GROMACS .gro file of C-alpha atoms in nm:
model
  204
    1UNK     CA    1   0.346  -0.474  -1.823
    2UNK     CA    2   0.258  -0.714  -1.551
    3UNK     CA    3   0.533  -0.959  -1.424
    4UNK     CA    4   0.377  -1.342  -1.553
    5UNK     CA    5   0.483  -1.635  -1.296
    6UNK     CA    6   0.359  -1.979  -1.420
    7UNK     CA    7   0.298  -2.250  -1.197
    8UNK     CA    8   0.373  -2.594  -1.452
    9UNK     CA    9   0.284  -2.919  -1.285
   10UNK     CA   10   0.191  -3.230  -1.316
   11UNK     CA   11  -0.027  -3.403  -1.039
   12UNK     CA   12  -0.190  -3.790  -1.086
   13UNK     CA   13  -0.374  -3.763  -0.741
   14UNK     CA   14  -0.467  -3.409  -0.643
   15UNK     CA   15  -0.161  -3.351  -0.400
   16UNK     CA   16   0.077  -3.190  -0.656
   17UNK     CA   17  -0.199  -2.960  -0.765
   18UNK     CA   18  -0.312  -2.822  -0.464
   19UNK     CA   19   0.007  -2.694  -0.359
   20UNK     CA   20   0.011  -2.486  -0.709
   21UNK     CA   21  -0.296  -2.370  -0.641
   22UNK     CA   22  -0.170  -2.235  -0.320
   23UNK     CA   23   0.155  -2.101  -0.490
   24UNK     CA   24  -0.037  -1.902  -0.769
   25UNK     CA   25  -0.205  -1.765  -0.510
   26UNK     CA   26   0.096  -1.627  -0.321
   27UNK     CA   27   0.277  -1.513  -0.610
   28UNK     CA   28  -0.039  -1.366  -0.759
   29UNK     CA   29  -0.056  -1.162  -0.407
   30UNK     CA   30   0.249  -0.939  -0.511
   31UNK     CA   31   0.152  -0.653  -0.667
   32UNK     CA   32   0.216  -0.610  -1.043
   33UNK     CA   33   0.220  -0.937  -1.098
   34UNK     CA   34   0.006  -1.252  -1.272
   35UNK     CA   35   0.002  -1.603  -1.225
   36UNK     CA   36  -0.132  -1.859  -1.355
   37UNK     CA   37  -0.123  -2.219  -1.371
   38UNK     CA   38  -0.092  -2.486  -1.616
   39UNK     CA   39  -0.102  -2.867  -1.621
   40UNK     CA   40   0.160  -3.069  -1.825
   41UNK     CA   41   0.027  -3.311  -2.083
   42UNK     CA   42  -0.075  -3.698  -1.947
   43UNK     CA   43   0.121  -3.943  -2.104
   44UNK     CA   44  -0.079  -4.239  -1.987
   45UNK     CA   45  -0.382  -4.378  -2.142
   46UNK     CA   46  -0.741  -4.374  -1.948
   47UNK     CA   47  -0.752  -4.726  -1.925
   48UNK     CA   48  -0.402  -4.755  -1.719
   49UNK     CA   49  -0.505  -4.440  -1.494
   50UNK     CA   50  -0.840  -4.560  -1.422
   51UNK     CA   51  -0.690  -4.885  -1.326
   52UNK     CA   52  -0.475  -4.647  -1.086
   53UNK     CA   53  -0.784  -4.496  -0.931
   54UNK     CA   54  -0.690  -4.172  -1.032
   55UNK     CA   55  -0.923  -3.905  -1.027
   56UNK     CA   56  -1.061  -3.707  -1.356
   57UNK     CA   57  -0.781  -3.414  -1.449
   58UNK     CA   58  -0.916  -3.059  -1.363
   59UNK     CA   59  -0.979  -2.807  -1.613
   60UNK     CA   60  -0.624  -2.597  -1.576
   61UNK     CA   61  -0.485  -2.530  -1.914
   62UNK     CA   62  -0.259  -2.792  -2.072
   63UNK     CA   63   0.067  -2.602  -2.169
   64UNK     CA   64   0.288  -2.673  -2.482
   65UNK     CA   65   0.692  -2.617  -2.455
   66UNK     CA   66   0.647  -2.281  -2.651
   67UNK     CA   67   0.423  -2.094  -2.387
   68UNK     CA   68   0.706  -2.178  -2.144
   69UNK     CA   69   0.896  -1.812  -2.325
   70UNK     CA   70   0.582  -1.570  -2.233
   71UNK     CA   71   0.670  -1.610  -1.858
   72UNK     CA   72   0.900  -1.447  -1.672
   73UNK     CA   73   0.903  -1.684  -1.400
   74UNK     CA   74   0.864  -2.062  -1.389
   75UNK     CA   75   0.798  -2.272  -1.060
   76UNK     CA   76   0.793  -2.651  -1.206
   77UNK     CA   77   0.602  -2.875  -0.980
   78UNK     CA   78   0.565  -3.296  -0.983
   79UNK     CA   79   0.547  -3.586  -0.790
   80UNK     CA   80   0.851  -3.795  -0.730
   81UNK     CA   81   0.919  -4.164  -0.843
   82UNK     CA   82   1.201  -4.319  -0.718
   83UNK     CA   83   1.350  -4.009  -0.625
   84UNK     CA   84   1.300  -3.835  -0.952
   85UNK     CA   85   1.051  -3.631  -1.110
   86UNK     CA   86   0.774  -3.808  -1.278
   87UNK     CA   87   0.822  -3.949  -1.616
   88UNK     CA   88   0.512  -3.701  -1.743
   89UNK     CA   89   0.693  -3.396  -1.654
   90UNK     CA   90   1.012  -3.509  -1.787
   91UNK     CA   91   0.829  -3.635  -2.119
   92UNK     CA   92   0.733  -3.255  -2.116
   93UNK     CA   93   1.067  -3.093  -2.038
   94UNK     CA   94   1.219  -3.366  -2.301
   95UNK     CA   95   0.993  -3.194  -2.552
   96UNK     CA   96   1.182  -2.857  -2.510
   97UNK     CA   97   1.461  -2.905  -2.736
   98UNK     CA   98   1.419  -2.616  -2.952
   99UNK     CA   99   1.442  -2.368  -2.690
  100UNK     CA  100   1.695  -2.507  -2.550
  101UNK     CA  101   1.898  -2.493  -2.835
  102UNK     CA  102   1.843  -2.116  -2.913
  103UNK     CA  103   1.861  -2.070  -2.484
  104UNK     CA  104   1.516  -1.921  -2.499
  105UNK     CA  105   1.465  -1.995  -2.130
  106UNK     CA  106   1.825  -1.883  -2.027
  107UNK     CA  107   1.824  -1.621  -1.762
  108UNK     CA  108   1.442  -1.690  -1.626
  109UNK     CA  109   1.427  -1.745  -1.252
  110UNK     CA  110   1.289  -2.107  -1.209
  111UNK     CA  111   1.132  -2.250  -0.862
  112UNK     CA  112   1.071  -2.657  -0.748
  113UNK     CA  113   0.797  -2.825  -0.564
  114UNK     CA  114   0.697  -3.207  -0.500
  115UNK     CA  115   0.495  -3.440  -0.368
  116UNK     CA  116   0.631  -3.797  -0.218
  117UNK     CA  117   0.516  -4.079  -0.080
  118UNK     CA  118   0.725  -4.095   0.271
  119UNK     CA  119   0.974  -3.885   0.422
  120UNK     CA  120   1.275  -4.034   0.269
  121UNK     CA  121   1.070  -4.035  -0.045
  122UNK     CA  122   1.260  -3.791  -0.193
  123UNK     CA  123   1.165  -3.425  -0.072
  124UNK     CA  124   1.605  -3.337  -0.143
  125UNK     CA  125   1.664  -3.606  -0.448
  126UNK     CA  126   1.316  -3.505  -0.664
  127UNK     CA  127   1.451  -3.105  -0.618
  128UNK     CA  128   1.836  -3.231  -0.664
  129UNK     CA  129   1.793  -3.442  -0.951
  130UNK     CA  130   1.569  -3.164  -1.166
  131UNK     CA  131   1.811  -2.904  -1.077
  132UNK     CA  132   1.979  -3.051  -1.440
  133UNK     CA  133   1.709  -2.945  -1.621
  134UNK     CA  134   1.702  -2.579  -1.569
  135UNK     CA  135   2.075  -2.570  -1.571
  136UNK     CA  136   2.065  -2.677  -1.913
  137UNK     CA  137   1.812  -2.429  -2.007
  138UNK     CA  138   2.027  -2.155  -1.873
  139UNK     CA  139   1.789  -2.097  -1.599
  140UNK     CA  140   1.888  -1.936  -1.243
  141UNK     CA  141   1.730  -2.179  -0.985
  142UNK     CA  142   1.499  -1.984  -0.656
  143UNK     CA  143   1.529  -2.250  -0.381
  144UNK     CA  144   1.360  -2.084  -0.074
  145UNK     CA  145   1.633  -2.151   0.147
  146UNK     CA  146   1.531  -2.116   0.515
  147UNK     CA  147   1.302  -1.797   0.419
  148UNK     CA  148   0.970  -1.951   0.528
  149UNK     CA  149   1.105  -1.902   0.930
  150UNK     CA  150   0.967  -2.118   1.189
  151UNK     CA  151   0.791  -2.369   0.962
  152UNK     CA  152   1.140  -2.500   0.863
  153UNK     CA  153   1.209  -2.639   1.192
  154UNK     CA  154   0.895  -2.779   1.288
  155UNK     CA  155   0.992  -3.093   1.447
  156UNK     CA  156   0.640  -3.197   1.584
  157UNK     CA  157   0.385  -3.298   1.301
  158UNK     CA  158   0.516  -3.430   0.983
  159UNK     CA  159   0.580  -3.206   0.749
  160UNK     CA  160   0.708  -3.196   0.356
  161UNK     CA  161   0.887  -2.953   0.169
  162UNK     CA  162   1.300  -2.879   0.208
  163UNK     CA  163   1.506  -2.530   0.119
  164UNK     CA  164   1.470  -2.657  -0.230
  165UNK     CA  165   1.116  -2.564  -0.236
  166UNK     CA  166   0.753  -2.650  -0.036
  167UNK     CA  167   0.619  -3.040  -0.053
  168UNK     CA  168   0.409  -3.218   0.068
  169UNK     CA  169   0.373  -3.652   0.135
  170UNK     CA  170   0.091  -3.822   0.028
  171UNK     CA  171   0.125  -4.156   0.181
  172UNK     CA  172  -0.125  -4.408   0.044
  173UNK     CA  173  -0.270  -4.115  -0.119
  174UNK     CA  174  -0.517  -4.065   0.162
  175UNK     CA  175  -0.311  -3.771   0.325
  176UNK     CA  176  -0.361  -3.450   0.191
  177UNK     CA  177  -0.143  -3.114   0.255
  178UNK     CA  178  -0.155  -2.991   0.556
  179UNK     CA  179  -0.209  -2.601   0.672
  180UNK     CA  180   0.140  -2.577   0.747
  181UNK     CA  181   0.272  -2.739   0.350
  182UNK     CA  182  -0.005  -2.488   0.207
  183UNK     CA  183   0.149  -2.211   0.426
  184UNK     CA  184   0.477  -2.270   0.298
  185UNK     CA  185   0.389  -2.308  -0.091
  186UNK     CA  186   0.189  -1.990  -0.060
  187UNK     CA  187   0.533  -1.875   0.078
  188UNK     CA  188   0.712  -2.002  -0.185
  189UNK     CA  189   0.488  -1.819  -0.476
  190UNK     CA  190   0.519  -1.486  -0.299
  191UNK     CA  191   0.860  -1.531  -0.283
  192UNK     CA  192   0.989  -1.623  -0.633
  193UNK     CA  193   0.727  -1.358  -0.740
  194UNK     CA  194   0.901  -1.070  -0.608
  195UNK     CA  195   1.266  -1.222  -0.706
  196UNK     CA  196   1.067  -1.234  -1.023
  197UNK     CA  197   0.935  -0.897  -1.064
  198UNK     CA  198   1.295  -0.769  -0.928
  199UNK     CA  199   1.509  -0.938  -1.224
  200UNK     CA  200   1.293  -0.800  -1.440
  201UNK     CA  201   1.266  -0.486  -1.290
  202UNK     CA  202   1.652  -0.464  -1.341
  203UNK     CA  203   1.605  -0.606  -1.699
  204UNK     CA  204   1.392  -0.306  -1.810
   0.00000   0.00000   0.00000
């Protein structure tokens, strides 16, 4: 049985998105294992995003609360307001009630990553402040820590993404990741992948 990692996100502009992409694709690069990703429903009507300028959604699945239990992994990704995840993902997460109450997500290894507008946007407080959420799901939080080396401390181009998990900023929404933010989320799905495929390796 293969070891499933889903990427969940939620992504208004394209920035959010493309670093899942790149973290499917490093988690699906372990062997024995399969990602895949998955949008989060939109909570906002087309008239209010148009007026937004944001772009058509893609066509990545749209998950419901109850897929959430066929993974083995979860890496939860969103843009931050104020700080805080956006209120689409945490519409989503509020619609997980039942499994919280019979802990159906308890014990599944759960990743972060984020998108912000500056760089005291939030690329700690967006991680910090969903932390909550998978403790009350019983879930064992993968931050990446220092793992991804040298790209940690680069201190000459701007650069998103913390030991909580890869990021990236979008600024006016004209920026887009850079090679160094989509090195570092492919990092960050290779590496909660193999955590992954250990715990349940040990599970078995």
């Amino acid at each position: 049985m293969a070891t499933k990692v889903y990427i969940v996100y939620y992504s208004m502009y394209g920035h959010v998105e493309k670093l899942a992409e790149e973290i499917r694709k490093g988690a699906a690069s372990v062997e024995g294992v399969e990602a895949k990703l998955w949008q989060v429903p939109e909570t906002l009507p087309e008239e209010v995003l148009g007026k937004m300028s944001a772009p058509p959604k893609s066509d990545v699945p749209i998950i419901t609360p109850d897929q959430l239990t066929d993974a083995d992994g979860l890496v939860f990704g969103f843009p931050t307001r104020y700080g805080m995840m956006a209120a689409q993902f945490k519409a989503f997460l509020d619609a997980t009630g039942g499994l919280w109450r019979t802990q159906q997500l308890a014990g599944k290894p759960a990743g972060l990553f984020f998108s912000t507008g500056s760089q005291g946007g939030g690329q700690e407080t967006t991680a910090l402040t969903a932390i909550t959420q998978l403790v009350h799901h019983g879930m064992i939080f993968v931050p990446i820590g220092y793992t991804f080396g040298a790209g940690m401390f680069e201190m000459e181009k701007v650069k998103g993404g913390s030991p909580y998990g890869a990021g990236t900023f979008a600024g006016d929404g004209s920026r887009q990741p850079t090679e160094l933010e989509l090195e570092q989320a492919f990092h960050q799905g290779k590496y909660i992948a193999a955590i992954t495929k250990k715990l349940k390796g040990g599970a078995a």
